[in-house]
PDB file of C-alpha atoms in Angstrom:
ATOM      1  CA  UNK A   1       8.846 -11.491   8.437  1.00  0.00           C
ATOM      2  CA  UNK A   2       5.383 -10.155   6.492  1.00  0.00           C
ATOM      3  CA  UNK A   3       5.930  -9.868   2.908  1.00  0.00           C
ATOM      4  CA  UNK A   4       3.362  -7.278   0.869  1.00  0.00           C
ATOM      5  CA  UNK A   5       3.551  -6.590  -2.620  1.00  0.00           C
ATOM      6  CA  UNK A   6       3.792  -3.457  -3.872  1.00  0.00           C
ATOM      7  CA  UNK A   7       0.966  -1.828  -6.111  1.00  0.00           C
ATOM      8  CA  UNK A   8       0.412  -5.469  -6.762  1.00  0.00           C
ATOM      9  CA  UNK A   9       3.640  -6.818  -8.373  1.00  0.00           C
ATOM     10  CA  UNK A  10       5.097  -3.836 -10.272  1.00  0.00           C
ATOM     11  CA  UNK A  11       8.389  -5.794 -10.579  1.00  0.00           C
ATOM     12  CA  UNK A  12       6.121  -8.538 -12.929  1.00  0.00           C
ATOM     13  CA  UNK A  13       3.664  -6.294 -14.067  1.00  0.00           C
ATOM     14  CA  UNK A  14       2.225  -2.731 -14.994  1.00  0.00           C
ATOM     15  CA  UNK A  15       1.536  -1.560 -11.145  1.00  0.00           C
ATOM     16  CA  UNK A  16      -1.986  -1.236  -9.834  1.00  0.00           C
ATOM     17  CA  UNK A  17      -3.504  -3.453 -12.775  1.00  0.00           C
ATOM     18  CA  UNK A  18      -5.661  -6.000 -12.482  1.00  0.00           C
ATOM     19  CA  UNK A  19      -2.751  -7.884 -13.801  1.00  0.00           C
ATOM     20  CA  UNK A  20      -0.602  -7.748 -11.301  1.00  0.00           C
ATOM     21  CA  UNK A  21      -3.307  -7.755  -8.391  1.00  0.00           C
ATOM     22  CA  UNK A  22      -3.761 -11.204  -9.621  1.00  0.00           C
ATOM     23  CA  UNK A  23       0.108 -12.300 -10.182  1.00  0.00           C
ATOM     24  CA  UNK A  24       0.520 -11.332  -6.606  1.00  0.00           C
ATOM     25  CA  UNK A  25      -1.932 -12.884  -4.944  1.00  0.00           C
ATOM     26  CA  UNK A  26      -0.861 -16.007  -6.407  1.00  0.00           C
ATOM     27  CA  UNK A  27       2.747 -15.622  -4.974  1.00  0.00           C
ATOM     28  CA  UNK A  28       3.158 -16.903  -1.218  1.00  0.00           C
ATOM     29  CA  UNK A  29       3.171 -13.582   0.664  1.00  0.00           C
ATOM     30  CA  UNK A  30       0.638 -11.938   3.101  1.00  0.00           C
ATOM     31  CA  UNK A  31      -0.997  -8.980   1.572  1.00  0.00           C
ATOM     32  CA  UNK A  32      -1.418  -6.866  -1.927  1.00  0.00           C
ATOM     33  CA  UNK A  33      -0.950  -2.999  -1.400  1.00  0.00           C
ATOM     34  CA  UNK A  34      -2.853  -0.607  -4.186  1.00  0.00           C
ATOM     35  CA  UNK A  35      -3.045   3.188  -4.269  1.00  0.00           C
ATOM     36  CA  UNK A  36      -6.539   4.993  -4.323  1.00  0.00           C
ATOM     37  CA  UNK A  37      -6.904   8.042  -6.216  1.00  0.00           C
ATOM     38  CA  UNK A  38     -10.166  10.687  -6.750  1.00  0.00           C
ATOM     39  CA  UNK A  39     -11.877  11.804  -9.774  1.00  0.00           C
ATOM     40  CA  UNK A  40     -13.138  14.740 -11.042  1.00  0.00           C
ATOM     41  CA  UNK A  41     -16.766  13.491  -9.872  1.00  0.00           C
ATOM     42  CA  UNK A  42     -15.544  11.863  -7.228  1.00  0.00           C
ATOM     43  CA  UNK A  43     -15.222   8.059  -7.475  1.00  0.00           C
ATOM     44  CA  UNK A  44     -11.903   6.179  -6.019  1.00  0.00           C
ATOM     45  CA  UNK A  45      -9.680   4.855  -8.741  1.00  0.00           C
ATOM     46  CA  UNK A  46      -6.975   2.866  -8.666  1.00  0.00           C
ATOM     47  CA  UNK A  47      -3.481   4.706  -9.647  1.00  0.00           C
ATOM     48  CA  UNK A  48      -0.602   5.709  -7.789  1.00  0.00           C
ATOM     49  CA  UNK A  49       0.458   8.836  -9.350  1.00  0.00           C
ATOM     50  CA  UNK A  50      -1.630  12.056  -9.916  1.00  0.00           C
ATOM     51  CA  UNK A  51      -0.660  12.380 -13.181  1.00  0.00           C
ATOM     52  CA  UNK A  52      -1.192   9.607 -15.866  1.00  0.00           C
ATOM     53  CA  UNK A  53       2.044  10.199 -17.782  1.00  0.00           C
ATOM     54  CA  UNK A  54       4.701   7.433 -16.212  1.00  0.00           C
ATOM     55  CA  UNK A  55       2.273   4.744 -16.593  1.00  0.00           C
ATOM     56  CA  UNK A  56      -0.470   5.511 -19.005  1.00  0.00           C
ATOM     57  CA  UNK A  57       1.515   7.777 -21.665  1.00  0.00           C
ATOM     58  CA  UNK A  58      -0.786  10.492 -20.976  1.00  0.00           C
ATOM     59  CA  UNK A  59      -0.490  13.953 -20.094  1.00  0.00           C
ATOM     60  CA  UNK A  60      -3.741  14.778 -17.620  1.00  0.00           C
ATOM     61  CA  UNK A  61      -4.197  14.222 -13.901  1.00  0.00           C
ATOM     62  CA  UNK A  62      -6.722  11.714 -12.362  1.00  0.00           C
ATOM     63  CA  UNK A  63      -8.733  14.492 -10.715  1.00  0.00           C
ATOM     64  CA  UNK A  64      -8.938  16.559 -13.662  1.00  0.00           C
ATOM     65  CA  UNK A  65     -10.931  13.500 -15.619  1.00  0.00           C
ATOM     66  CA  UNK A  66     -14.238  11.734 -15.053  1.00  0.00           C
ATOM     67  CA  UNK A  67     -14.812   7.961 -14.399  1.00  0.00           C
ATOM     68  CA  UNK A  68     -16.090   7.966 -17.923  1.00  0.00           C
ATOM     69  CA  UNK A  69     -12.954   9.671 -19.582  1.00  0.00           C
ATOM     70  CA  UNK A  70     -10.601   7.648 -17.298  1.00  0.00           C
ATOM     71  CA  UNK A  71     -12.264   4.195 -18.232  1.00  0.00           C
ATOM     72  CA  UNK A  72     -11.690   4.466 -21.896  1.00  0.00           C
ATOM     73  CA  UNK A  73      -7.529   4.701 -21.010  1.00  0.00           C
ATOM     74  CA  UNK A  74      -5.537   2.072 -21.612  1.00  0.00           C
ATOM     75  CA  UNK A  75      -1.790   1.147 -20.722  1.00  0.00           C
ATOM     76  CA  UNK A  76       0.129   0.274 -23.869  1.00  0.00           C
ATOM     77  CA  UNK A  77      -0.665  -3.249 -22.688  1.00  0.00           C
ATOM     78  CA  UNK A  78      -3.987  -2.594 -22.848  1.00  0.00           C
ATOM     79  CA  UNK A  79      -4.569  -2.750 -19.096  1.00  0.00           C
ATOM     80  CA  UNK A  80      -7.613  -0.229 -17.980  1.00  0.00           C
ATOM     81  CA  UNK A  81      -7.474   1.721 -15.064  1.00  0.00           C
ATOM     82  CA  UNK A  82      -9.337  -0.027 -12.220  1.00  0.00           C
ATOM     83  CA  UNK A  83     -11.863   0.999  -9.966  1.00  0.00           C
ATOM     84  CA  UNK A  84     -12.182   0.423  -6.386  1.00  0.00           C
ATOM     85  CA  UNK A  85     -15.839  -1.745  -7.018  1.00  0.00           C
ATOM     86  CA  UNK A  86     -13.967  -3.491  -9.644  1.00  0.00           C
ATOM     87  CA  UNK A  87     -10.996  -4.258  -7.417  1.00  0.00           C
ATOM     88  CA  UNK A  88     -13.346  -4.997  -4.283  1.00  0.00           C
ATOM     89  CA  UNK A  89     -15.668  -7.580  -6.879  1.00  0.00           C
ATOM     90  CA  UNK A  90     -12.551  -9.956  -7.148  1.00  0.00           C
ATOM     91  CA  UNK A  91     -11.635 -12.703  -4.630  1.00  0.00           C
ATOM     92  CA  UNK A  92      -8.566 -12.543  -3.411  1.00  0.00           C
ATOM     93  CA  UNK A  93      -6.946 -14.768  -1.349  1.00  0.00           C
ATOM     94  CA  UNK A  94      -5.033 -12.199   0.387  1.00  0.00           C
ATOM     95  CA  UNK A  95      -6.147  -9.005   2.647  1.00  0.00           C
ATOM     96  CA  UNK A  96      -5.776  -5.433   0.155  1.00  0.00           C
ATOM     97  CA  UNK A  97      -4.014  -2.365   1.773  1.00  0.00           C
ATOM     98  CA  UNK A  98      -5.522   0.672   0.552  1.00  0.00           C
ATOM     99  CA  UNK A  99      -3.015   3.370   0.499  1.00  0.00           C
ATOM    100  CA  UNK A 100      -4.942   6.658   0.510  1.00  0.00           C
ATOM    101  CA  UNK A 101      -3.068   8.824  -2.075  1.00  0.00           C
ATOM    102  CA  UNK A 102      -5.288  12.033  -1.081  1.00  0.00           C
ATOM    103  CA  UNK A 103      -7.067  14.326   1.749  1.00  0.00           C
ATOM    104  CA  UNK A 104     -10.849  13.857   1.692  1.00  0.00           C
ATOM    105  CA  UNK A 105     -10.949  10.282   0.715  1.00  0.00           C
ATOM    106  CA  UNK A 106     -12.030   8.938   4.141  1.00  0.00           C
ATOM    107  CA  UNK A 107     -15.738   9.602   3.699  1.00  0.00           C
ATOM    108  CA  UNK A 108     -15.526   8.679  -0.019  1.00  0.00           C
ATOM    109  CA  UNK A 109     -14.110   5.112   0.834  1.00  0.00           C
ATOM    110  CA  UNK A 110     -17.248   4.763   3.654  1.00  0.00           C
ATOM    111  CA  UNK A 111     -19.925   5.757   0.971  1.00  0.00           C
ATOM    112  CA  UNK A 112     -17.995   3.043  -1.779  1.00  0.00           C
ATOM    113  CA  UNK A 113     -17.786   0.229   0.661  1.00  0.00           C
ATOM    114  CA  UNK A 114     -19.537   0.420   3.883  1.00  0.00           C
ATOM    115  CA  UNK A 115     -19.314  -2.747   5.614  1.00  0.00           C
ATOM    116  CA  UNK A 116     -17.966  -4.946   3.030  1.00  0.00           C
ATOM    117  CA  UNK A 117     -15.402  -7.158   3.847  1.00  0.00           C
ATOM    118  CA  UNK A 118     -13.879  -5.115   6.391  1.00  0.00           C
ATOM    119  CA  UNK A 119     -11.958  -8.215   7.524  1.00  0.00           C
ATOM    120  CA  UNK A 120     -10.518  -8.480   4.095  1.00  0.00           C
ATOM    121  CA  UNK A 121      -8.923  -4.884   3.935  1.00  0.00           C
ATOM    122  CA  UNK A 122      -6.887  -1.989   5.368  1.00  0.00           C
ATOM    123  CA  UNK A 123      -5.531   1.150   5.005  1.00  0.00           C
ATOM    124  CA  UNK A 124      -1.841   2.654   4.526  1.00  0.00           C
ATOM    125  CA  UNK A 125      -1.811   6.240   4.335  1.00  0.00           C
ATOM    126  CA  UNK A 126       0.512   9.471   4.521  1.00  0.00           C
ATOM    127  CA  UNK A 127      -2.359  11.378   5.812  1.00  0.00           C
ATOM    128  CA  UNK A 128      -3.219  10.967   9.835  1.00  0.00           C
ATOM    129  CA  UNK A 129      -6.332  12.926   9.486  1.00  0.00           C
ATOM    130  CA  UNK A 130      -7.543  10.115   6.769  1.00  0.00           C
ATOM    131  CA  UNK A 131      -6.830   7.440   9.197  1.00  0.00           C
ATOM    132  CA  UNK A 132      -8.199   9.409  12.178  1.00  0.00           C
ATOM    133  CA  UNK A 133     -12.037   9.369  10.276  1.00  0.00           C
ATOM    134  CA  UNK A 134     -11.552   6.055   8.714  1.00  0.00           C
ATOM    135  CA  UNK A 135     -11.312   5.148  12.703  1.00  0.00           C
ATOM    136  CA  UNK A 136     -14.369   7.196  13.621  1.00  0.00           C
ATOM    137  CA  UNK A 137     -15.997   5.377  10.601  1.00  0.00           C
ATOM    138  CA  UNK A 138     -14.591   1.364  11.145  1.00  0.00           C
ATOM    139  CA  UNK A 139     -13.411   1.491  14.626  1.00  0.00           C
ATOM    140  CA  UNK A 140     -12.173  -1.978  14.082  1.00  0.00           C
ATOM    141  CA  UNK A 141      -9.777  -1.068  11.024  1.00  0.00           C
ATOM    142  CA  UNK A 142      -6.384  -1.524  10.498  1.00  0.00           C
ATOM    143  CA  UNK A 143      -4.337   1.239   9.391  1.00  0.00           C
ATOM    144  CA  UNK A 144      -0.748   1.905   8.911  1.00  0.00           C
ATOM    145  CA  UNK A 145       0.710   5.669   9.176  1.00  0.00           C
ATOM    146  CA  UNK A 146       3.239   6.254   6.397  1.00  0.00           C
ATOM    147  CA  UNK A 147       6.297   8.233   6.408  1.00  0.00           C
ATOM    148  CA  UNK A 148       9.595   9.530   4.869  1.00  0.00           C
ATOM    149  CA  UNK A 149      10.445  12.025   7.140  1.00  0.00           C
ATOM    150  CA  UNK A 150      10.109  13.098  11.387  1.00  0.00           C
ATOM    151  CA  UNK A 151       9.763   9.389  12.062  1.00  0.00           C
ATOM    152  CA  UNK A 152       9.850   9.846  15.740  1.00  0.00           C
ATOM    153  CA  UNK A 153       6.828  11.902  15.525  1.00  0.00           C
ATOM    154  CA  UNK A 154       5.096   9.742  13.076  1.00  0.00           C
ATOM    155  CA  UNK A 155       5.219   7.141  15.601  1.00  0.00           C
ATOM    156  CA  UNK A 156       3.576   9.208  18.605  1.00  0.00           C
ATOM    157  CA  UNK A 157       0.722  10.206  15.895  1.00  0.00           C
ATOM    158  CA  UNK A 158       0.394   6.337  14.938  1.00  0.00           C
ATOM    159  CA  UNK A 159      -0.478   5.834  18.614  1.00  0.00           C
ATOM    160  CA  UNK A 160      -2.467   8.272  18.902  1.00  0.00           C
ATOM    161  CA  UNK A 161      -4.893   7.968  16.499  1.00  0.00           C
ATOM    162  CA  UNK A 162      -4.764   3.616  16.745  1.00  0.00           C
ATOM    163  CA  UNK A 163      -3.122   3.416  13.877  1.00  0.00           C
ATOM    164  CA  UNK A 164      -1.622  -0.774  14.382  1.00  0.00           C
ATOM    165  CA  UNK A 165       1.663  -0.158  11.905  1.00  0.00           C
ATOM    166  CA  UNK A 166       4.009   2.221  10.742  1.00  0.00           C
ATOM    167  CA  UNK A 167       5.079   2.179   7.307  1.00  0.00           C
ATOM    168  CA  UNK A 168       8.979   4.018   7.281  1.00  0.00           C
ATOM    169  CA  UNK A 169      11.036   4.660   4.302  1.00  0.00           C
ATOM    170  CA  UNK A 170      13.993   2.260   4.226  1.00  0.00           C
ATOM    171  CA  UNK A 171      16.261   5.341   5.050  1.00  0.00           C
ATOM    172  CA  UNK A 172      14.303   5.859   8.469  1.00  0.00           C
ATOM    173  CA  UNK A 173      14.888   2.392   9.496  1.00  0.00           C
ATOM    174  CA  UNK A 174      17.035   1.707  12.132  1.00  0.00           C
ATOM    175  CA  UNK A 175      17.093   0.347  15.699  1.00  0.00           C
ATOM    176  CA  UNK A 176      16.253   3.689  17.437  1.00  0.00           C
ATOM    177  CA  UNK A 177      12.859   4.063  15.180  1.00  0.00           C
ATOM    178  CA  UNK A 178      12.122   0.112  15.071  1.00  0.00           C
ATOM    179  CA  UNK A 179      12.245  -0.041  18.898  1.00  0.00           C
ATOM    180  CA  UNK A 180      10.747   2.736  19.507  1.00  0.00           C
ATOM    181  CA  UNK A 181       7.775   1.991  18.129  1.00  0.00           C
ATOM    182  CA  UNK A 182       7.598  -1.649  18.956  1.00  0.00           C
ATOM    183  CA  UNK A 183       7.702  -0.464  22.687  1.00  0.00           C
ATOM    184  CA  UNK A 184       4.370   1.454  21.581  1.00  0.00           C
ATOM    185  CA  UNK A 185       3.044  -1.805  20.266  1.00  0.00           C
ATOM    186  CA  UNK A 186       3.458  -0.944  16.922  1.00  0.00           C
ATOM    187  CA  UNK A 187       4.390  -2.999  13.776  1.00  0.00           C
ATOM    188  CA  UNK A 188       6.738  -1.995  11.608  1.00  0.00           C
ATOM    189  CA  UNK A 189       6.622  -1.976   7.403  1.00  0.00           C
ATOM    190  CA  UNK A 190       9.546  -0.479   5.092  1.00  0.00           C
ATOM    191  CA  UNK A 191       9.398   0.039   1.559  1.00  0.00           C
ATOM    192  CA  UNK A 192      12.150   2.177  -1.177  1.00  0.00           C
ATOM    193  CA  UNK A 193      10.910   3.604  -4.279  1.00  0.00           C
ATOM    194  CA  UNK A 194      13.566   4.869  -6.078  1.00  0.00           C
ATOM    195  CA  UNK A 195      16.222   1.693  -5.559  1.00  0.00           C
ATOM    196  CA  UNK A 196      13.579  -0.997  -4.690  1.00  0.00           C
ATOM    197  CA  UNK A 197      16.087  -3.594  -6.161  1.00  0.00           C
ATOM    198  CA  UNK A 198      17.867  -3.224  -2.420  1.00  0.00           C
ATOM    199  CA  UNK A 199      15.258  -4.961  -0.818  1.00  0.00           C
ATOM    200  CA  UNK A 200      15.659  -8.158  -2.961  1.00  0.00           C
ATOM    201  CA  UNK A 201      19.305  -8.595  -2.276  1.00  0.00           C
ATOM    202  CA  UNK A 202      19.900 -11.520   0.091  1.00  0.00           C
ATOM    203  CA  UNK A 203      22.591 -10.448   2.061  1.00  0.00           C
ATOM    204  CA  UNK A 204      20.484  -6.957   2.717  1.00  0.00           C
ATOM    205  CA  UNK A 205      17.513  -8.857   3.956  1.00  0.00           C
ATOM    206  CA  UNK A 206      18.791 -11.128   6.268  1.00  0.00           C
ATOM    207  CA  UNK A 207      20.625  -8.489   7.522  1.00  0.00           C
ATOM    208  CA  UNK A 208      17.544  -6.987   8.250  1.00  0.00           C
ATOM    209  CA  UNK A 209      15.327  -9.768   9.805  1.00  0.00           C
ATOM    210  CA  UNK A 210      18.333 -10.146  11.939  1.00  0.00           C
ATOM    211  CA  UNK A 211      18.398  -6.731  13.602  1.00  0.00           C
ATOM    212  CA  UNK A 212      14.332  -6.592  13.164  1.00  0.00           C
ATOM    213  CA  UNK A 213      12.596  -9.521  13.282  1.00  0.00           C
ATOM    214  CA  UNK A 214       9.182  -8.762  13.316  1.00  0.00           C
ATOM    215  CA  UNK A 215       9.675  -6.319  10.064  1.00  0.00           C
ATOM    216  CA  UNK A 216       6.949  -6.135   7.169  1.00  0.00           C
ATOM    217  CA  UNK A 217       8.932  -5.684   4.011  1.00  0.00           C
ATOM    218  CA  UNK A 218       7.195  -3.680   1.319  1.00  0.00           C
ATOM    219  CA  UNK A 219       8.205  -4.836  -1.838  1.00  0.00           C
ATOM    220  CA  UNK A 220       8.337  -4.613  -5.839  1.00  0.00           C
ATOM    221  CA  UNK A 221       9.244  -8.281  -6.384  1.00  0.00           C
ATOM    222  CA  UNK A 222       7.169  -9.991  -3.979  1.00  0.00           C
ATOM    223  CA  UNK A 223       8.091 -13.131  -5.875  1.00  0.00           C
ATOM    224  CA  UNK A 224      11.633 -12.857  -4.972  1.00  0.00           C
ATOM    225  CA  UNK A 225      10.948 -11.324  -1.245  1.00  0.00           C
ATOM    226  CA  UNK A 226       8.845 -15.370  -0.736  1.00  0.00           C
ATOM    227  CA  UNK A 227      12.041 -16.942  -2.605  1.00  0.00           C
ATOM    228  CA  UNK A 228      14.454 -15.557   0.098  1.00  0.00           C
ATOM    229  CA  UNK A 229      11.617 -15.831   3.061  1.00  0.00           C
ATOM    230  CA  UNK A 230      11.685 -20.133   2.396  1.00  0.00           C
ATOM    231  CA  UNK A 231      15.356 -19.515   2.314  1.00  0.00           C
ATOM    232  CA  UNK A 232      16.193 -17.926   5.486  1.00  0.00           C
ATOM    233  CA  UNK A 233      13.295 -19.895   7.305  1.00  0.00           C
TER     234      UNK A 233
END
């Protein structure tokens, strides 16, 4: 079992923050996921949702504000709104899965980073036709093609475009899709949004690494996913 943590640690702290970046990567797990977002002039930010609201208390979308507007927000914590250079400055111990929140981010991503560290990151993404460039432009890249729905054909596109992983939605998991794309040499992630507590509950895990055992678990409390990993193994 791979453990990542999810926008950092949202479980432990506000998600995508520099905050919990660093609580995660001090946890004993493989990777730190973070969501990449566009602004109005075009720099990569770090925020899962489009809209600030949930997290930042404010009513306005990321692409509808400049760097400059969106670096003077806070979080009622008074945790700023990273951006991808910042991010990329800090050393973590860990690799970073970008998960590409947008179309047209691809080329944005090349011009931001270029060669740096490309052993140190990869990319997650809903978008095949993101991957498919970010291929063309690092053909050594990792990448994992997300999903919540049409699974099967998720995993045919994976292949296709050398994607190495799939990333299903816990409700797509099951032996027919896990197989399936292990017989295409494919790793597997899951992850659940909306009742993420369900992959902290023991009995639901092992379960899990019993039927899959090669399964990347996406999770919220990555501190409690490395609890129950020293547990079971």
């Amino acid at each position: 079992m791979k453990i990542i943590g999810h926008r950092g640690a949202r479980g432990l702290k506000t998600e995508n923050t520099l905050a919990s970046l660093l609580t995660a990567s001090k946890l004993n797990i493989d990777a730190i996921e973070l969501d990449i977002r566009v602004t109005k002039d075009r720099h990569l930010v770090i925020c899962h949702n489009e809209s600030l609201k949930d997290v930042y208390g404010l009513d306005k979308n990321i692409s509808d504000l400049t760097l400059d507007e969106i670096q003077k927000i806070r979080t009622p914590s008074g945790d700023p709104i990273l951006t991808l250079q910042q991010v990329m400055s800090q050393k973590f111990d860990k690799p970073l899965i970008l998960d590409i929140k947008r179309e047209g981010t691809a080329d944005l991503l090349y011009n931001e980073l270029g060669d740096k560290q490309q052993n140190h990151w990869l990319v997650n993404s809903l978008f095949p036709e993101e991957l498919k460039r970010l291929k063309q432009l690092y053909p050594q890249l990792e990448m994992s093609l997300q999903t919540y729905k049409h699974p099967f054909r998720t995993i045919k596109t994976a292949k296709k475009i050398g994607a190495s992983s799939v990333t299903l939605v816990l409700y797509l998991l099951n032996p027919l899709t896990y197989w399936r794309a292990r017989k295409q040499n494919l790793r597997v992630w899951t992850y659940q949004n909306y009742a993420s507590f369900l992959l902290t509950w023991p009995w639901l895990v092992k379960l899990l690494l019993a039927v899959y055992p090669s399964l990347t678990i996406v999770t919220d409390r990555p501190d409690k996913m490395a609890s129950l990993k020293n547990k079971f193994f």
